[in-house]
Coordinates of C-alpha atoms and ligand atoms in Angstrom, one line a residue:
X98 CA 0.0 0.0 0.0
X99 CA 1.0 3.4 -0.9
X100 CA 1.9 5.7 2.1
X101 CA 1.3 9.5 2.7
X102 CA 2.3 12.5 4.1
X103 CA -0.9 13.3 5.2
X104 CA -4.5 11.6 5.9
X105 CA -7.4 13.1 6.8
X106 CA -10.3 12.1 9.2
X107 CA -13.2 14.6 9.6
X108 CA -17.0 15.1 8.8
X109 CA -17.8 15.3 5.2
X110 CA -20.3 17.4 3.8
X111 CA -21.9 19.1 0.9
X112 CA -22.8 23.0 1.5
X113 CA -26.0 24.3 -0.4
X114 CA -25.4 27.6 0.1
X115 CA -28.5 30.0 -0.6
X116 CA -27.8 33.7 -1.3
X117 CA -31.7 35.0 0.4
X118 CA -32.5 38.6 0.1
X119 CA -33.2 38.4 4.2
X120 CA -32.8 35.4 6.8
X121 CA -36.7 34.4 7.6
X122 CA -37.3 34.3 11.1
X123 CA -40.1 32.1 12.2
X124 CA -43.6 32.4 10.5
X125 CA -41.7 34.6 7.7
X126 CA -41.6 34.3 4.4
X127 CA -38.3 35.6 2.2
X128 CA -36.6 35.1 -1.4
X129 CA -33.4 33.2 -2.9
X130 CA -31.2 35.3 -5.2
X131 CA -28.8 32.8 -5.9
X132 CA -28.1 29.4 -4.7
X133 CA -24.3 26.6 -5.0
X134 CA -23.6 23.2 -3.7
X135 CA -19.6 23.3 -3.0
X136 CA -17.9 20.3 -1.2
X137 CA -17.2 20.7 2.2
X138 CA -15.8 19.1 5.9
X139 CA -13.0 20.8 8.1
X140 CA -10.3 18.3 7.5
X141 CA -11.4 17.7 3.6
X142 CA -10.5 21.5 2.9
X143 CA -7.8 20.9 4.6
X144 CA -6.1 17.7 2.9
X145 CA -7.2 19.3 0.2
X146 CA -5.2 21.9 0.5
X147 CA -2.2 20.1 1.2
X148 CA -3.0 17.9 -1.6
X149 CA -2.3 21.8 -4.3
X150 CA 1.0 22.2 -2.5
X151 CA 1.8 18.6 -4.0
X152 CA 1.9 16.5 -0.7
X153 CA 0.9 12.6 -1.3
X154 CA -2.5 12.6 1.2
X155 CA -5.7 10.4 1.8
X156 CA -8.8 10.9 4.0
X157 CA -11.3 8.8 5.9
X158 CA -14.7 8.8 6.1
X159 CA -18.2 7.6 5.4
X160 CA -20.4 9.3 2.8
X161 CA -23.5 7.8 1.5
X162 CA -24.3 6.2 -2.0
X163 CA -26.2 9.2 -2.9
X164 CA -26.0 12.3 -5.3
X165 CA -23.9 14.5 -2.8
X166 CA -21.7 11.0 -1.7
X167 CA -21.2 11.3 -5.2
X168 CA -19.8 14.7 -4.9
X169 CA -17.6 14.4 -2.2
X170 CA -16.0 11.4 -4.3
X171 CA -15.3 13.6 -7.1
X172 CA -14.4 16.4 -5.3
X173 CA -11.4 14.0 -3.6
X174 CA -11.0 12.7 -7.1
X175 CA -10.7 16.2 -9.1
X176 CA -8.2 17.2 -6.5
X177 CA -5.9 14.5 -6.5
X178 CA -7.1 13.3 -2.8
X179 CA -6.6 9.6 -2.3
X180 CA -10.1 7.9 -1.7
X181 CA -9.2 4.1 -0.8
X182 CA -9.9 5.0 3.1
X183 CA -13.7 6.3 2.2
X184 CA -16.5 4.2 3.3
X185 CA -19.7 4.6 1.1
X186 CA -22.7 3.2 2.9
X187 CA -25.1 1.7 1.2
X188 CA -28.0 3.4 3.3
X189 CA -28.5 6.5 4.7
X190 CA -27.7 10.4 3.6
X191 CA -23.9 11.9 3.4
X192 CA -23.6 14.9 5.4
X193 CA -24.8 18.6 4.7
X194 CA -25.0 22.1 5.5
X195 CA -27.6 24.0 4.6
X196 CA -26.3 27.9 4.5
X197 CA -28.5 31.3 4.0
X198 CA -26.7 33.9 3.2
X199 CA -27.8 37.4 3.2
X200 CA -26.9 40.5 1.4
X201 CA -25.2 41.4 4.1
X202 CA -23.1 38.4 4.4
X203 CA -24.9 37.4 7.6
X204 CA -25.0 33.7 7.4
X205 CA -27.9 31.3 9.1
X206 CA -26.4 27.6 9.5
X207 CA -28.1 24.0 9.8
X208 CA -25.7 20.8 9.9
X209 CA -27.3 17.4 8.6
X210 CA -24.2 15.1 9.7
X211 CA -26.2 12.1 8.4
X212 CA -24.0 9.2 7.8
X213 CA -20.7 11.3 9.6
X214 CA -21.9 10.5 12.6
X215 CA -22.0 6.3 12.4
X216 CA -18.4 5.3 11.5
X217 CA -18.0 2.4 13.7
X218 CA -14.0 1.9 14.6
X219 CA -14.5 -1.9 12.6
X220 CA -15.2 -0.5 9.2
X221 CA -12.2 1.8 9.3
X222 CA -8.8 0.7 7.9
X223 CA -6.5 1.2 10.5
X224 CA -3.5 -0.4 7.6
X225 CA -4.2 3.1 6.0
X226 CA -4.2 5.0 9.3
X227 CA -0.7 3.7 9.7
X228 CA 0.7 4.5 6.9
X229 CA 0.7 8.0 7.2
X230 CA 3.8 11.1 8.7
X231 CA 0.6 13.2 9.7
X232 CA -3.0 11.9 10.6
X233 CA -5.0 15.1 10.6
X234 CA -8.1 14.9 12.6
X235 CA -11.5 17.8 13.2
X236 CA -14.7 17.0 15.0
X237 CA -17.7 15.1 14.5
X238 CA -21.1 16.2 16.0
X239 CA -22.0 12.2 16.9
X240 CA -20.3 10.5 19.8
X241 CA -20.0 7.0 17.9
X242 CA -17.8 8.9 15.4
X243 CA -15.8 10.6 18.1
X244 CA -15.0 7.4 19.9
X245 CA -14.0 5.6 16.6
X246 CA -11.3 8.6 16.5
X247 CA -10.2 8.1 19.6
X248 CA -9.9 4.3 19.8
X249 CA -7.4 4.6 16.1
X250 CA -5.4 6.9 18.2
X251 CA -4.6 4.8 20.9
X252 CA -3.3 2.3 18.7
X253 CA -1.7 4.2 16.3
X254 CA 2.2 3.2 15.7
X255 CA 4.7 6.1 17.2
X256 CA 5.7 7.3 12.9
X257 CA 2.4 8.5 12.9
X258 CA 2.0 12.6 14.4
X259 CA -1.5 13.1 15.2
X260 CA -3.0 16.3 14.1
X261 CA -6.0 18.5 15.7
X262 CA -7.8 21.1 14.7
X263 CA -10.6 20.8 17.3
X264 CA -13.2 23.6 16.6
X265 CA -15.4 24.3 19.1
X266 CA -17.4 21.1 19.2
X267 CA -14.0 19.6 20.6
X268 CA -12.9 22.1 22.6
X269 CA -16.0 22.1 24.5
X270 CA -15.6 18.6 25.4
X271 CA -12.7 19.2 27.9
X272 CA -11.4 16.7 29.6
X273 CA -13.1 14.0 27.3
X274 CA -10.8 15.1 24.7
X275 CA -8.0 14.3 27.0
X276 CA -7.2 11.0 25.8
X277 CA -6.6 12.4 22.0
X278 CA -4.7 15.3 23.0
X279 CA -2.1 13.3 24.9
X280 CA -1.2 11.9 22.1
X281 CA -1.5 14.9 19.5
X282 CA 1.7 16.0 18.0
X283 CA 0.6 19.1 16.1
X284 CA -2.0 20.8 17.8
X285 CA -4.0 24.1 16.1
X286 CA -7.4 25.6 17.5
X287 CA -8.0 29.0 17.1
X288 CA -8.2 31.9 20.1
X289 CA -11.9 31.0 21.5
X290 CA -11.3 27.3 21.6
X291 CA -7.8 27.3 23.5
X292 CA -9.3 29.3 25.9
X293 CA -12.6 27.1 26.2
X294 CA -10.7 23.8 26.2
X295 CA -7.8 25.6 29.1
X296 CA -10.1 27.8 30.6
X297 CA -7.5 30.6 30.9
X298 CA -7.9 33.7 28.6
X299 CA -4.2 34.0 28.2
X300 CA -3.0 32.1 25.3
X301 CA 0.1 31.9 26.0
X302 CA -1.1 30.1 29.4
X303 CA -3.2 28.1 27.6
X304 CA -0.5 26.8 25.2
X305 CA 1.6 25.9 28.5
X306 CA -1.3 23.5 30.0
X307 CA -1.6 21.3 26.5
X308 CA 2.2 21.2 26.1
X309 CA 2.9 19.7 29.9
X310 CA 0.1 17.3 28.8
X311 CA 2.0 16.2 25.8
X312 CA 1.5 18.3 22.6
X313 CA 4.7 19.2 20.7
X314 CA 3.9 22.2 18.7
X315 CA 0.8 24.2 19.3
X316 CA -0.4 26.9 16.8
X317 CA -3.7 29.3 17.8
X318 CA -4.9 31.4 15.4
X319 CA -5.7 34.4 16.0
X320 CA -8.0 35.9 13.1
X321 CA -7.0 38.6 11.2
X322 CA -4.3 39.6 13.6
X323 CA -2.4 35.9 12.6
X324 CA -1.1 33.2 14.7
X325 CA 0.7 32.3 17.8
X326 CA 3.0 29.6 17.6
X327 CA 5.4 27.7 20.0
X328 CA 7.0 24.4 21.0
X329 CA 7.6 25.4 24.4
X330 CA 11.6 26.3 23.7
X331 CA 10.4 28.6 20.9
X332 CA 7.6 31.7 20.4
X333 CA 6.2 33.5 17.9
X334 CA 3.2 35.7 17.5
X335 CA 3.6 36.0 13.3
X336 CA 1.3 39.2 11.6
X337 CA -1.7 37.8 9.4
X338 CA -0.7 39.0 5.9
X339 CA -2.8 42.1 4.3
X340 CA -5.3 41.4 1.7
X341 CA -8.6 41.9 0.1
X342 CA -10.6 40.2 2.5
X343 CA -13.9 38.1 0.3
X344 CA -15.1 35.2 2.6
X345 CA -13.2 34.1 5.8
X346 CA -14.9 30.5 5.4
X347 CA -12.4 27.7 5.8
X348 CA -9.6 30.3 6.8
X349 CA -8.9 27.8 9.8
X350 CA -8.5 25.0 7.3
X351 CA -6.2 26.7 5.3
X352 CA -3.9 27.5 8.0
X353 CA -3.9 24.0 9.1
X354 CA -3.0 22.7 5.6
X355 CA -0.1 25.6 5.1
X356 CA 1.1 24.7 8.9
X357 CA 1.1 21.1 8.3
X358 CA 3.1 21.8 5.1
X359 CA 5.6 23.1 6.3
X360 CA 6.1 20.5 9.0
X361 CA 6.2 17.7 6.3
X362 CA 8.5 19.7 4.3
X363 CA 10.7 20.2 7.2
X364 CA 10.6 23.8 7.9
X365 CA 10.9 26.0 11.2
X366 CA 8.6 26.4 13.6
X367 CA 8.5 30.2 12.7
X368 CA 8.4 29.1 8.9
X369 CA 5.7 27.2 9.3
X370 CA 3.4 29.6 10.9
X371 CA 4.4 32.5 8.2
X372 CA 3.3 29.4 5.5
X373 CA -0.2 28.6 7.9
X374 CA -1.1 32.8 7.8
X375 CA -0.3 32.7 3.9
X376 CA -1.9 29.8 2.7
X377 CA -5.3 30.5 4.9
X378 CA -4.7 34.6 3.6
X379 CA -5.0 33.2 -0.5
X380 CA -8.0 31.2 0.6
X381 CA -10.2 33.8 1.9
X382 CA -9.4 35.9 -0.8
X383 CA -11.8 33.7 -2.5
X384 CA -15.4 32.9 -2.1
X385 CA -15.6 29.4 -0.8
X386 CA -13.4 27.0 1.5
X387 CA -11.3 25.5 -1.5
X388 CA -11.1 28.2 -4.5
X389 CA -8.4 30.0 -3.5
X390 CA -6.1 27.4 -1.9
X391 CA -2.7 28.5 -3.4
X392 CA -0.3 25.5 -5.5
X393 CA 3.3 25.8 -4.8
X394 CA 4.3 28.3 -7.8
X395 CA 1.7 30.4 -5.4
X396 CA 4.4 30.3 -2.4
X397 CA 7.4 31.0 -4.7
X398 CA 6.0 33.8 -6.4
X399 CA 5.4 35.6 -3.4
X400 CA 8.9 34.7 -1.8
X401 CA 7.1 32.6 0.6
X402 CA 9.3 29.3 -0.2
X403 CA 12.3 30.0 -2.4
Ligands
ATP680 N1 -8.9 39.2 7.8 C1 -7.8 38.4 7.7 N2 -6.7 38.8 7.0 C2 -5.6 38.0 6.8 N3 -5.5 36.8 7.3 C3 -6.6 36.3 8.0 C4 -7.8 37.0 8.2 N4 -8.6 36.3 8.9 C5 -8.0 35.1 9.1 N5 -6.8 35.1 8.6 C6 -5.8 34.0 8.6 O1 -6.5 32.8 8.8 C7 -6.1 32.1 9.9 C8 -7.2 31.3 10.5 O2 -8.3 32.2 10.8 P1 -9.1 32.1 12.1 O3 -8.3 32.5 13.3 O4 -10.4 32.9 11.8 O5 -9.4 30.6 12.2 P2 -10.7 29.8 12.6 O6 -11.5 30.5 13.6 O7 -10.3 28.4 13.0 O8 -11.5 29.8 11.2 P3 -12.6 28.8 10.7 O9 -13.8 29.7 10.8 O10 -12.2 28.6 9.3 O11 -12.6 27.6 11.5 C9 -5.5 33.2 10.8 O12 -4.5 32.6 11.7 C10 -4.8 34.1 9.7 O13 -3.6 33.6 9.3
MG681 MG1 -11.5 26.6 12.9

């Protein structure tokens, strides 16, 4: 079997995204102006990302045999995303989010997870898990899913670096997450969720607790202001880089995938941060999670990798 830099295991979705003149409130009625169906899933935009800077990755998951399972598959496909580690169930719905968005950008989100939610740790192959540098893992809304995660990770040989971007469903599960963060190698929420998984509204702080529990290299980003990154001998709070600022969706996957990067490609901690705020800068400067993920030439054209 072939192995990879990276694999992914997250939710999987398809976003139908309405443009709506107004968000209804209940009992009102409203218009759609426009309406898209883009591919979606925290960790997908994120191996897919890594997957345009030319790293060798894979992903895990369950989607359903159905139009938008059909999607996701050719979304992987289209974007050279190794799909031997998908489950496609032969019942059931893949995931979805259905998004209004107003005129004001003001968005209104409901999460289908479907068939996310019931990946049972026995129909997962863990041969693919192991054959992996980096095994980059988001959150799922269902326990069954979340347990699955956590029962590859305890047996997971020592070449592979668990990854975690935990979002806030994650971070709010405190000290259930414990068992995965011992164990996580690369570890990158953003501001809120350090500070709701540590409880302490100092980041710095915060990065202190999850490194004396066992994380390596922690990066929090920070929004528009950039990131924080350390390994507990090094710091560095690197500057978000200025642009035109379109949709901030999937910003937090892009950094992961630029971050990650430069970890498989052997760079410094500082390096990798500067490639994290880049990488997630190009992608909101786009509408959509995915569009505006850079390629390589992307990096050396703006002196970003020489
Ligand atoms: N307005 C901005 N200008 C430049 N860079 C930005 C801007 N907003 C975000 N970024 C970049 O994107 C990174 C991730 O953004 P953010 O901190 O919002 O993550 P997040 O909250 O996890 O996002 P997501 O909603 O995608 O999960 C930041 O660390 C920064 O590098
Ligand atoms: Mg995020």
């Amino acid at each position: 079997m072939t192995s990879f830099d990276a694999v992914g295991f997250g939710g999987l979705n398809v976003d139908k995204l309405f443009k709506v003149d107004k968000i209804a409130t209940a009992n009102e009625e409203t218009f759609v102006i426009d309406y898209k169906e883009i591919c979606g899933g925290s960790a997908a935009n994120t191996l897919v990302g890594l997957a345009r800077l030319g790293c060798k990755v894979g992903f895990i998951g369950k989607m359903a045999d159905d139009r938008e399972g059909k999607m996701l598959l050719e979304g992987f496909r289209r974007e050279d995303v190794d799909t031997n580690g998908l489950t496609i169930a032969k019942h059931g719905r893949s995931g979805i989010v259905i998004g209004f968005v107003d005129r004001k950008g003001e968005r209104a989100l409901y999460v289908d997870p479907g068939i996310n939610d019931t990946i049972e740790f026995d129909e997962i192959n863990k041969e693919y898990a192991f054959k992996t540098d980096f095994l980059h893992l988001t959150s799922f809304i269902g326990e069954k899913s979340f347990q699955t995660q956590k029962k590859l990770v305890e047996i997971l040989p020592a070449n592979v670096k668990v990854s975690l971007d935990p979002g806030e469903l994650y971070a709010r599960k405190r000290t259930m997450l414990e068992p995965i963060i011992k164990k996580t190698f690369v570890f990158m929420p953003n501001a809120k969720e350090l500070e709701i998984l540590t409880g302490t509204t100092d980041y710095r702080k915060g990065t202190q607790v999850l490194l004396k529990k066992g994380v390596k290299i922690i990066a929090v980003k920070h929004g528009s202001k950039g990131c924080y990154v350390t390994d507990g001998k090094e710091d560095y709070f690197i500057e978000a880089f200025k642009v035109n600022v379109v949709d901030t969706t999937g910003a937090g996957d892009a950094f992961c995938a630029g971050f990650l990067y430069g970890l498989i490609s052997g760079k410094s901690l500082y390096e990798c941060g500067k490639i994290g705020n880049f990488v997630a800068s190009r992608s909101i400067m786009k509408m959509g999670a995915r569009d505006g993920l850079p390629r390589i030439e992307d990096l050396k054209l703006h002196k970003i990798l020489y």
